[in-house]
Structure formats: C-alpha cells, structure tokens
Short mmCIF file of N, CA, C and O in Angstrom, two decimals:
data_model
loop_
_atom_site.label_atom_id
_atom_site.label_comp_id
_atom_site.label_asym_id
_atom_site.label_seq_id
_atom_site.Cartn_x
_atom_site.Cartn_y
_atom_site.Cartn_z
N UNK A 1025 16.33 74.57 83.43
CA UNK A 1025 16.24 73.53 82.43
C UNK A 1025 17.19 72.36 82.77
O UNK A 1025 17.00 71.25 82.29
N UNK A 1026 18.08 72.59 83.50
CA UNK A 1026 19.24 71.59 83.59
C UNK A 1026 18.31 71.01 84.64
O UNK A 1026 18.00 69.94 84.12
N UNK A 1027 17.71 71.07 85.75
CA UNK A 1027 17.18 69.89 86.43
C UNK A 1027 16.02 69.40 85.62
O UNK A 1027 15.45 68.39 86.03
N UNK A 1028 15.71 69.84 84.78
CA UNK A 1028 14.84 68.80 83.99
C UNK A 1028 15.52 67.57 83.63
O UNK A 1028 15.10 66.43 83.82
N UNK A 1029 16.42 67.85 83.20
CA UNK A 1029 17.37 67.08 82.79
C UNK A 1029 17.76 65.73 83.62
O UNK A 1029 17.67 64.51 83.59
N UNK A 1030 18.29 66.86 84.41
CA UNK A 1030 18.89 65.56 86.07
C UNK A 1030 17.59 64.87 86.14
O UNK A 1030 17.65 63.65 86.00
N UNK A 1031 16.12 65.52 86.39
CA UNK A 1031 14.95 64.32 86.71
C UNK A 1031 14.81 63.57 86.11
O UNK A 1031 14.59 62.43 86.52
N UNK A 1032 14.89 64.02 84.50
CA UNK A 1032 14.54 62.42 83.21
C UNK A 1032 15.85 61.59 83.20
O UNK A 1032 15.75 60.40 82.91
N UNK A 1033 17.05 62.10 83.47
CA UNK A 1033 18.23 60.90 83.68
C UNK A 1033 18.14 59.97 85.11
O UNK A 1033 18.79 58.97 85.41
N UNK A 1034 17.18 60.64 85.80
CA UNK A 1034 17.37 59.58 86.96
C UNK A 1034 16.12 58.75 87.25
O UNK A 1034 15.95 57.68 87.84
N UNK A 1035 15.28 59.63 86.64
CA UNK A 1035 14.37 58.44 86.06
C UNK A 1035 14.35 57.43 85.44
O UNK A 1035 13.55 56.51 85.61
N UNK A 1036 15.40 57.49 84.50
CA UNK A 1036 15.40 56.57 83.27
C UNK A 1036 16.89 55.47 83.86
O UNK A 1036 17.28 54.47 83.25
N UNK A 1037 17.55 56.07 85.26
CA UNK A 1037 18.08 54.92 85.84
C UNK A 1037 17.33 54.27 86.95
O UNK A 1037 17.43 53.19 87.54
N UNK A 1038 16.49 55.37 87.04
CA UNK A 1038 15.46 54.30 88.50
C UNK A 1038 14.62 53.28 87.99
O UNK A 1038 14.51 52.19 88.57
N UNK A 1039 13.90 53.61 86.74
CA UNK A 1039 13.31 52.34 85.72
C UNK A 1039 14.37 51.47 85.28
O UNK A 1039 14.05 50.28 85.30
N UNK A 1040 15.73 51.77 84.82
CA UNK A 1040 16.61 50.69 84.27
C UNK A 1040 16.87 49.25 85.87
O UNK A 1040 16.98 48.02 85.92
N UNK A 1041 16.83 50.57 87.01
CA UNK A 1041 18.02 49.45 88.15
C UNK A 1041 16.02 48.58 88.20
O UNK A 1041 15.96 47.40 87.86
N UNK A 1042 15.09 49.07 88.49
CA UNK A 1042 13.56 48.64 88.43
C UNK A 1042 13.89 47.39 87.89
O UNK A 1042 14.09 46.42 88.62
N UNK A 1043 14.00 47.31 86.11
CA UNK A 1043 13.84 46.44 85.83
C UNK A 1043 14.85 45.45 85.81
O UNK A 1043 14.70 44.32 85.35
N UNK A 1044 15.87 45.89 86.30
CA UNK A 1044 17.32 44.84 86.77
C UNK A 1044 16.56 43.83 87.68
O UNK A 1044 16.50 42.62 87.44
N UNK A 1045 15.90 44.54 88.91
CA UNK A 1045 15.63 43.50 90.23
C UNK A 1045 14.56 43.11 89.38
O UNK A 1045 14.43 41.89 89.52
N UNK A 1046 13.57 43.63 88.42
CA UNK A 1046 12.55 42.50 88.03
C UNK A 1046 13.15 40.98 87.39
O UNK A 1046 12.99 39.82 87.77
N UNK A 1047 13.90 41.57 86.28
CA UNK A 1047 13.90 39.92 86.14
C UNK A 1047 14.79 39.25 86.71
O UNK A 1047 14.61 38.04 86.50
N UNK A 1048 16.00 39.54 87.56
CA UNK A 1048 16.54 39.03 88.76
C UNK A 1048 15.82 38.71 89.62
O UNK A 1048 16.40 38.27 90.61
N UNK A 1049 14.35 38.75 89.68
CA UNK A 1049 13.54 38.14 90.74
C UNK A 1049 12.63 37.38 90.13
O UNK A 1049 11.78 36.91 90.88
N UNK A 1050 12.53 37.06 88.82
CA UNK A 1050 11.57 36.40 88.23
C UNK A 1050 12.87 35.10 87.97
O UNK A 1050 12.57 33.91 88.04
N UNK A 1051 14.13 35.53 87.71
CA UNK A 1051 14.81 34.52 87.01
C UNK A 1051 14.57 33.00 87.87
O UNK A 1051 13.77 32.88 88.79
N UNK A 1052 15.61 31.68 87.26
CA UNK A 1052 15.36 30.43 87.91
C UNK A 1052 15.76 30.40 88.82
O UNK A 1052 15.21 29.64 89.61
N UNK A 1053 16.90 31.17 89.29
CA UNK A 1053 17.54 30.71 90.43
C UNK A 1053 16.45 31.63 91.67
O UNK A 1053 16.27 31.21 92.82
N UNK A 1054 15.98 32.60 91.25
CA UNK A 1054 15.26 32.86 92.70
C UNK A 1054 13.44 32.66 93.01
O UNK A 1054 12.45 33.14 93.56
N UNK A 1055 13.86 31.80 92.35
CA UNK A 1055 12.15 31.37 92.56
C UNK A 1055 11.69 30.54 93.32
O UNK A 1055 11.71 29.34 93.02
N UNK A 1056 11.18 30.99 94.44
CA UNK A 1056 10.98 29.98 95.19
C UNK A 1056 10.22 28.43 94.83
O UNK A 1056 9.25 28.23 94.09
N UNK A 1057 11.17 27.24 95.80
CA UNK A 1057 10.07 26.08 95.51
C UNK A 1057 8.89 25.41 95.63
O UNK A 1057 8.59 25.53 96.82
N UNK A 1058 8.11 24.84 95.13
CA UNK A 1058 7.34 23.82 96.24
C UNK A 1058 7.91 23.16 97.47
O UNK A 1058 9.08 23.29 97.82
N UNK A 1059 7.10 22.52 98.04
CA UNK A 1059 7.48 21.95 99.40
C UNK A 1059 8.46 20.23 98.80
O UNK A 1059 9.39 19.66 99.38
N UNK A 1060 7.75 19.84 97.48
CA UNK A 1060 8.46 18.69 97.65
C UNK A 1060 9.64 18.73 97.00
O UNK A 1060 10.20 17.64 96.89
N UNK A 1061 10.11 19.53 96.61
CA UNK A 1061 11.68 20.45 95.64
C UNK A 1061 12.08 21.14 96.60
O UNK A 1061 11.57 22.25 96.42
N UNK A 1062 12.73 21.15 97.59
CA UNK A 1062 13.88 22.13 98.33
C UNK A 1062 15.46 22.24 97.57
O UNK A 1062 16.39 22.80 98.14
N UNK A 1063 15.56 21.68 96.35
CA UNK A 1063 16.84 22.45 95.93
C UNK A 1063 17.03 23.46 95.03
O UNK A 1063 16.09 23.82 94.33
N UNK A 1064 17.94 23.88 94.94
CA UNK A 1064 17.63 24.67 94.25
C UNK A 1064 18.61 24.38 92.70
O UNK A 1064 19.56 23.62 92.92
N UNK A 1065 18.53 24.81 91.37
CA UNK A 1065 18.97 24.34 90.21
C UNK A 1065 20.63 24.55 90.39
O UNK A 1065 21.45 23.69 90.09
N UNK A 1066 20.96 25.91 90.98
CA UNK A 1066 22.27 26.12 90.88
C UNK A 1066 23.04 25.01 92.21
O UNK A 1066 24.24 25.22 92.33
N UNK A 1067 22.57 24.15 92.96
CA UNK A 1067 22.67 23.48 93.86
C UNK A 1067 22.27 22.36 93.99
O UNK A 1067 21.96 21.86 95.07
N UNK A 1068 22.17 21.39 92.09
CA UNK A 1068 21.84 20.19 92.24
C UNK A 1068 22.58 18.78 93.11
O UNK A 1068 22.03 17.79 93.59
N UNK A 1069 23.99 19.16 93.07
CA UNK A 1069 24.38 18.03 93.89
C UNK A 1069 23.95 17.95 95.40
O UNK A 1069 23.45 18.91 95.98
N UNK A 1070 24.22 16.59 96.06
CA UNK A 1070 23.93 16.91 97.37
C UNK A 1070 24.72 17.23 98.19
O UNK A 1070 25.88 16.84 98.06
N UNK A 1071 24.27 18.23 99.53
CA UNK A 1071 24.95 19.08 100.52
C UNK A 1071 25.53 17.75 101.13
O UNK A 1071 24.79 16.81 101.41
N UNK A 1072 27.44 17.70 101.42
CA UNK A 1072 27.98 17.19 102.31
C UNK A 1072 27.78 16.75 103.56
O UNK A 1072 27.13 17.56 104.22
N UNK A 1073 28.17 15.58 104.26
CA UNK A 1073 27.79 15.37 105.12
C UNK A 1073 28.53 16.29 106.40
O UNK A 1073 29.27 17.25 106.14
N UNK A 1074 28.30 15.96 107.45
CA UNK A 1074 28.53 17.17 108.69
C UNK A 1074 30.03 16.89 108.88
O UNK A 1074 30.88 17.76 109.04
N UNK A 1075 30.24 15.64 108.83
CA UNK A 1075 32.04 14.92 108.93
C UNK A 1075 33.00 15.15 107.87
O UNK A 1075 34.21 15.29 108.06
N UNK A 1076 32.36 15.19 106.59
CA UNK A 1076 33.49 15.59 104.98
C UNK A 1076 33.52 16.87 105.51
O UNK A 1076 34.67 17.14 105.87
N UNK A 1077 32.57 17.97 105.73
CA UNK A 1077 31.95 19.28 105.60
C UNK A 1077 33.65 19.70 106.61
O UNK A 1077 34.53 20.50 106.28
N UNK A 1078 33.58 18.82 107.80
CA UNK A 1078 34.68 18.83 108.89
C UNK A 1078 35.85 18.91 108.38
O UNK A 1078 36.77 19.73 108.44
N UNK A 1079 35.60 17.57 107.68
CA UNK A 1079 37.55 17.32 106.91
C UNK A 1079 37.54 17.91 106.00
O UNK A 1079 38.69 18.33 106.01
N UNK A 1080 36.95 18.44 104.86
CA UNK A 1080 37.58 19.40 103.88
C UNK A 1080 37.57 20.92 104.55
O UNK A 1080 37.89 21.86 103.81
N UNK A 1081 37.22 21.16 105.87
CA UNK A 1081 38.03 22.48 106.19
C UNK A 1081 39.27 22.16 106.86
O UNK A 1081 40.33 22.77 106.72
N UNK A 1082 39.09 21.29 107.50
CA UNK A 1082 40.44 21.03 108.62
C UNK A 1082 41.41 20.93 107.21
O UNK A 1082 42.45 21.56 107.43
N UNK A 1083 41.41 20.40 105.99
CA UNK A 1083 42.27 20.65 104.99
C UNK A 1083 42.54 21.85 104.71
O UNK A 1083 43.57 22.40 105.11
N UNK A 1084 41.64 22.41 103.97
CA UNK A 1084 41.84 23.90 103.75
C UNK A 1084 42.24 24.83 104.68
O UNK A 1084 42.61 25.91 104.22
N UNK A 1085 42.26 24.67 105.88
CA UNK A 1085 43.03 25.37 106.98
C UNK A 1085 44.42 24.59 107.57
O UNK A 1085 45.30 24.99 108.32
N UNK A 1086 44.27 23.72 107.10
CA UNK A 1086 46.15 23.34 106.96
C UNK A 1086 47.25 23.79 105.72
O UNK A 1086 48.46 23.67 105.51
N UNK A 1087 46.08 24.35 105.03
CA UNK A 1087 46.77 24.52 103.59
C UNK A 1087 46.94 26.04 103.74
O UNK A 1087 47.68 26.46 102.85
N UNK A 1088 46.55 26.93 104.48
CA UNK A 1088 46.55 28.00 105.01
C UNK A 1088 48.29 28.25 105.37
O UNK A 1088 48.93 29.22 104.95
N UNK A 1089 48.85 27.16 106.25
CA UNK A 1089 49.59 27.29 107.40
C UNK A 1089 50.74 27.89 106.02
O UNK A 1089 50.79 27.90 104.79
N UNK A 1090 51.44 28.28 107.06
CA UNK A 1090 52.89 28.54 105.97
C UNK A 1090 53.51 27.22 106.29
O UNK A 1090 53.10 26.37 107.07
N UNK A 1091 54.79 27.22 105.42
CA UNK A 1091 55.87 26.51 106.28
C UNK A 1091 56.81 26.99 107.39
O UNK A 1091 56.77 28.00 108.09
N UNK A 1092 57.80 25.82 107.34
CA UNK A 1092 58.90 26.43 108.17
C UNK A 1092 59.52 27.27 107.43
O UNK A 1092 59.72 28.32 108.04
N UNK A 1093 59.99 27.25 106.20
CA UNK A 1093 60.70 28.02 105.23
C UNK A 1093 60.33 29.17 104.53
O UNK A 1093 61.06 30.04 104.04
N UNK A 1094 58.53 29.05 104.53
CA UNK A 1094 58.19 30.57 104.13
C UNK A 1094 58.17 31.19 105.70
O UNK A 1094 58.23 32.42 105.67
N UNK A 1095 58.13 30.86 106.50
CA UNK A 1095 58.36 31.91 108.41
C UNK A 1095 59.27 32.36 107.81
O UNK A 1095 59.11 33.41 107.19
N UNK A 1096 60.62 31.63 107.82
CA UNK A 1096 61.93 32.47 108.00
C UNK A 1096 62.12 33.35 106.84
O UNK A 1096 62.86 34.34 106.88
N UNK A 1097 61.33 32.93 105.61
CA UNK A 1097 61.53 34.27 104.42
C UNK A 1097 61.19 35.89 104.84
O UNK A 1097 61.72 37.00 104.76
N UNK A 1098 59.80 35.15 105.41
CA UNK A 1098 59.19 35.87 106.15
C UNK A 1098 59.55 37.26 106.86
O UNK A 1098 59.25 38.44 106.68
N UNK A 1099 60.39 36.47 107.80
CA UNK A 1099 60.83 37.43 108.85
C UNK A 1099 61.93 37.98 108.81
O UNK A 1099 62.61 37.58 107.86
N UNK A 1100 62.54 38.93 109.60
CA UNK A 1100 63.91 39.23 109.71
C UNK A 1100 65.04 38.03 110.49
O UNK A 1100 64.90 37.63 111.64
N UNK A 1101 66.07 37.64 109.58
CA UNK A 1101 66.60 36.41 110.57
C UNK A 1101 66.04 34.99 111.17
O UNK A 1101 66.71 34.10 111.70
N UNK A 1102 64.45 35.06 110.90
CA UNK A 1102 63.71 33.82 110.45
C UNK A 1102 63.40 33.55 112.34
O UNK A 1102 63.40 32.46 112.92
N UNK A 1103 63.13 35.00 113.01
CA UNK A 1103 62.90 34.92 114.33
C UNK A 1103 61.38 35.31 114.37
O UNK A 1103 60.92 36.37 113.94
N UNK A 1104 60.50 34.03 115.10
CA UNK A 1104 59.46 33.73 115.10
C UNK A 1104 58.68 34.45 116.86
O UNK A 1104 59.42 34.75 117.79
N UNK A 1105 57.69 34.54 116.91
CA UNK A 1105 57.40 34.46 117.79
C UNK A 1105 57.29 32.79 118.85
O UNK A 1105 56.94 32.48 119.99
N UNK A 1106 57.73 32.22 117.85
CA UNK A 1106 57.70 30.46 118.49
C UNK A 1106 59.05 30.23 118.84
O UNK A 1106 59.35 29.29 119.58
N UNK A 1107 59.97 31.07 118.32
CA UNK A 1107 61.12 30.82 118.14
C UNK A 1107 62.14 30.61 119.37
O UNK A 1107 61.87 31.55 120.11
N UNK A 1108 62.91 30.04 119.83
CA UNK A 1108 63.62 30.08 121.42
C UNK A 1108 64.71 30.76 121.14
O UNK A 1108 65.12 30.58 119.99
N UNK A 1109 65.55 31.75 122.02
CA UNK A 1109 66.62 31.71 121.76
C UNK A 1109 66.45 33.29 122.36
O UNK A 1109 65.29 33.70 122.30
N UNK A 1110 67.42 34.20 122.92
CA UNK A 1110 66.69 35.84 123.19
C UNK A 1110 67.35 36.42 122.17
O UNK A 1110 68.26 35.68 121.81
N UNK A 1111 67.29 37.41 121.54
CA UNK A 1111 67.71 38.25 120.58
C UNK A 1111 67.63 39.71 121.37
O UNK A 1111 66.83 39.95 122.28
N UNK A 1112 68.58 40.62 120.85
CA UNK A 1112 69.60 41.84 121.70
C UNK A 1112 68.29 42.33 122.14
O UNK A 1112 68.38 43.10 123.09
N UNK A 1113 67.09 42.10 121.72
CA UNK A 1113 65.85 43.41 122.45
C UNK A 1113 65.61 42.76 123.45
O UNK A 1113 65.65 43.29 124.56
N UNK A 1114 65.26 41.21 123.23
CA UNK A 1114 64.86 40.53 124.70
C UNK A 1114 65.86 40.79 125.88
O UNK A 1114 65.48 40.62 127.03
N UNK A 1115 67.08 41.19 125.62
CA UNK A 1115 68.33 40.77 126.46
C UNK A 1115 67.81 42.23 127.22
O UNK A 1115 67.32 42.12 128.34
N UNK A 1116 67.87 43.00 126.87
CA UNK A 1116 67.82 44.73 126.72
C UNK A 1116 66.69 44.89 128.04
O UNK A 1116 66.73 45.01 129.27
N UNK A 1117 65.76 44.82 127.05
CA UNK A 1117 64.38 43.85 128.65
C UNK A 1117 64.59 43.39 130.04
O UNK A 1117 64.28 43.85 131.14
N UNK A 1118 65.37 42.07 129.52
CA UNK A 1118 65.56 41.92 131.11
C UNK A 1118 66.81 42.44 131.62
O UNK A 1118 67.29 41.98 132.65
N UNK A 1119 67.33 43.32 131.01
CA UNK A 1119 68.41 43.89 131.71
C UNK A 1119 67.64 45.40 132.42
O UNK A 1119 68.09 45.73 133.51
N UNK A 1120 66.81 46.05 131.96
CA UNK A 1120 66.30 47.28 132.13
C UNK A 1120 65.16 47.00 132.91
O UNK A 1120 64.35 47.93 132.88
N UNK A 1121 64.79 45.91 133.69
CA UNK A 1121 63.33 45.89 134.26
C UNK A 1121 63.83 46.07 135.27
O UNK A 1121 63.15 46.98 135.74
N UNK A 1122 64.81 45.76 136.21
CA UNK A 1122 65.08 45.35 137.56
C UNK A 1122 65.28 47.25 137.87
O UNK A 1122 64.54 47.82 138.67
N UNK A 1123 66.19 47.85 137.22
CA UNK A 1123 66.23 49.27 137.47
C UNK A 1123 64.83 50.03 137.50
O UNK A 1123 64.39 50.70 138.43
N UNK A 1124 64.23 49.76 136.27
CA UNK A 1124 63.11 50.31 135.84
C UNK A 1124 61.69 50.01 137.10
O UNK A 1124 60.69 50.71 137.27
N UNK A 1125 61.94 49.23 137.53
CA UNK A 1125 60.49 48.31 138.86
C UNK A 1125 61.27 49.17 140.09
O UNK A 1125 60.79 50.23 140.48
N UNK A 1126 62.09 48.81 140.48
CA UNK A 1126 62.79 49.55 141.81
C UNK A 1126 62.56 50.91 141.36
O UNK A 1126 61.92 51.58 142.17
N UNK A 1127 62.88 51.50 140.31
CA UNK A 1127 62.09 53.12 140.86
C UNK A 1127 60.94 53.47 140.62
O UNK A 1127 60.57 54.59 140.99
N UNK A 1128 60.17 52.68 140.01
CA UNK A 1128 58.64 52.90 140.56
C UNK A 1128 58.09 52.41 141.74
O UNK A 1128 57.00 52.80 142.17
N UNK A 1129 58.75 51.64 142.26
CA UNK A 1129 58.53 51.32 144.04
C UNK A 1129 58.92 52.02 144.59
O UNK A 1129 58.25 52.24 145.60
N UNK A 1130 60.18 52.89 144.45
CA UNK A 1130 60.43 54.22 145.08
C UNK A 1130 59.32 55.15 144.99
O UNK A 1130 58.49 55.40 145.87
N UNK A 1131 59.41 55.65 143.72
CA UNK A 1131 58.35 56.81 143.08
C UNK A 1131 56.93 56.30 144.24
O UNK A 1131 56.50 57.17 144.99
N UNK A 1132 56.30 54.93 144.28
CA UNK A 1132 54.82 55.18 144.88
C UNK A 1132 55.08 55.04 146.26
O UNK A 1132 54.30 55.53 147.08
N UNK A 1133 56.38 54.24 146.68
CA UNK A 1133 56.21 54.67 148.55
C UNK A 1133 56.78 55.66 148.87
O UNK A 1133 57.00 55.83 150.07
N UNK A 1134 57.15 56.46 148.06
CA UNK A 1134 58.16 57.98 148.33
C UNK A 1134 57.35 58.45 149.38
O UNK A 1134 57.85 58.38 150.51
N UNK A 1135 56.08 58.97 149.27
CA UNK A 1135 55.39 59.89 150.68
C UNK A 1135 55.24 59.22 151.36
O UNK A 1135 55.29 59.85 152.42
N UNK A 1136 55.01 57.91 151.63
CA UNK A 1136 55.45 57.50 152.95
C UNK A 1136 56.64 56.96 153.97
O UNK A 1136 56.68 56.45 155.10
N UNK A 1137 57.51 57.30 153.06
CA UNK A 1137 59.00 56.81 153.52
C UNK A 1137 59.86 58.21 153.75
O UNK A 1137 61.00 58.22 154.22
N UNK A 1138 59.37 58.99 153.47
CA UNK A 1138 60.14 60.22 153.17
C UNK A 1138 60.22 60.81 155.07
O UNK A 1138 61.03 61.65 155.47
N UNK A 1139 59.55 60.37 155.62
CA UNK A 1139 59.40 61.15 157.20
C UNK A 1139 60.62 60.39 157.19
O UNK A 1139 61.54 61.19 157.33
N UNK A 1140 61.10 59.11 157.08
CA UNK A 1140 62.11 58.29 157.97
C UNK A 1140 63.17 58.50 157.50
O UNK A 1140 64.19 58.46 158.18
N UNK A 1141 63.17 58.79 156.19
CA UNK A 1141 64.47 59.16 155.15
C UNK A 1141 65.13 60.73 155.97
O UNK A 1141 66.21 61.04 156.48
N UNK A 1142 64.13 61.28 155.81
CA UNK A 1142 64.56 62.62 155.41
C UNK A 1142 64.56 63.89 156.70
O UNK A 1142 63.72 64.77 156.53
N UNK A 1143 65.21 63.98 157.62
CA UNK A 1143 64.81 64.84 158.26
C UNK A 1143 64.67 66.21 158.24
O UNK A 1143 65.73 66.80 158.05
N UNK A 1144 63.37 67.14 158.41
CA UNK A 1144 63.42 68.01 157.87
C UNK A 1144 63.57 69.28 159.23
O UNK A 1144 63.39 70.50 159.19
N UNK A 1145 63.97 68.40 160.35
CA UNK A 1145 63.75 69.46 161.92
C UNK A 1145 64.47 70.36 161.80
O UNK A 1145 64.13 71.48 162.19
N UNK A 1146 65.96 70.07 161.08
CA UNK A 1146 66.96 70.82 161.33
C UNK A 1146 66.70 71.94 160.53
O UNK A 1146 67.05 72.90 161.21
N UNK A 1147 66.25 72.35 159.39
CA UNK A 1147 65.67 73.25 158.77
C UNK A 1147 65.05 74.52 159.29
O UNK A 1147 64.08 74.60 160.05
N UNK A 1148 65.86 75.68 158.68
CA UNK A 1148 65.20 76.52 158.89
C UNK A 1148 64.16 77.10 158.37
O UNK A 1148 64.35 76.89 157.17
N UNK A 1149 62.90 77.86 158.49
CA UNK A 1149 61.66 77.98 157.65
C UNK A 1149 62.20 78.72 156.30
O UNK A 1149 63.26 79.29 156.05
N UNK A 1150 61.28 78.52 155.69
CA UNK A 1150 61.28 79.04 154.29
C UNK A 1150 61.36 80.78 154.61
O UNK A 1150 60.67 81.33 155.47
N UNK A 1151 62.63 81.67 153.49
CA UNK A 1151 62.58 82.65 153.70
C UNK A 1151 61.15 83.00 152.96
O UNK A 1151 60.54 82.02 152.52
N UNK A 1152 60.48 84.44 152.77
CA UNK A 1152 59.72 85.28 152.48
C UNK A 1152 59.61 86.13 151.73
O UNK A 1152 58.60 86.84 151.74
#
C-alpha cells in the first residue's frame, strides 16, 4: 500500500512541475515573435553599441582591481608577487640552488665518471 502512495505523490508532482513549464511557456516573455518584432518585452530598450558594450566592461573590470592598500591588507607584510625586494625564502633559494644543482650533476654523471674517479684494480674480489 505504501507504493501506492509514492505513485499518486509523484504523480501529483509530475502534473504540478507539467503545469509549471506550461504556463512558463505560454507566458509573455517566451513567446516567440513575428519577424517584424525581434524584441523582446523584458528587453525594450536598445542593445548597446559594440564600443559602450567595450567601455562599460573595461570599467567594470577596473573596478574589479584592488588597490594598493587593500594588496597590503591583503597579504602578509603587504609582499606582492609584483613586489621587489627578496624576503628570507627568496634569499634561502638562491643560497640552496648552487649546492642543490652540483649534486644532481654528480648524481647523473656518477656512472660515467666513476671508472676515472675510482679505482677498483687494487681490490680484492668479493669474499663468498
């Protein structure tokens, strides 16, 4: 008996959402026009030209920008990625690359440098 139930409740929302898109498709705004009416009611003024259309975004995307004063709220110490100046991590960086590059140039010519480095004649074989 309980899916009787579930079928007439979802019936009675599949007819409700039904008649949602009906008169949402009958209403003014989606009705299509004739050919000599291309606007539509909710869109009586006229569409901007291609140059305003230009300058009121290039506005609205300047109005976007922060300032200088919300960056530095912003950030820790008001250090930007634009910012000049090195701070202790940058320093850290170039202090640790020069070690850090020289032993990976070791590490990848190791097998082939190792005959000239290393002599292994004098060696006696591996015990057993």
């Amino acid at each position: 008996d309980l899916r009787h139930v579930w079928d007439s409740k979802m019936r009675a929302a599949l007819l409700a959402l039904g008649a949602l898109l009906a008169a949402a498709a009958t209403s003014e705004a989606f009705v299509l026009l004739g050919p000599a009416t291309r606007t539509s009611p909710c869109c009586a003024e006229p569409a901007p030209s291609e140059a305003q259309a230009e300058e009121t975004l290039t506005e609205k995307m300047a109005s976007w920008e922060a300032t200088e004063e919300e960056r530095k709220a912003a950030t820790l110490g008001g250090l930007t990625p634009t910012s000049s100046g090195g701070d202790p991590f940058d320093i850290g960086l170039w202090l640790a690359f020069p070690p850090m590059f020289l032993s990976l140039v070791l590490f990848l010519f190791f097998p082939f440098l190792r005959d000239n480095l290393i002599d292994l004649g004098d060696l006696p074989p591996p015990q057993a």
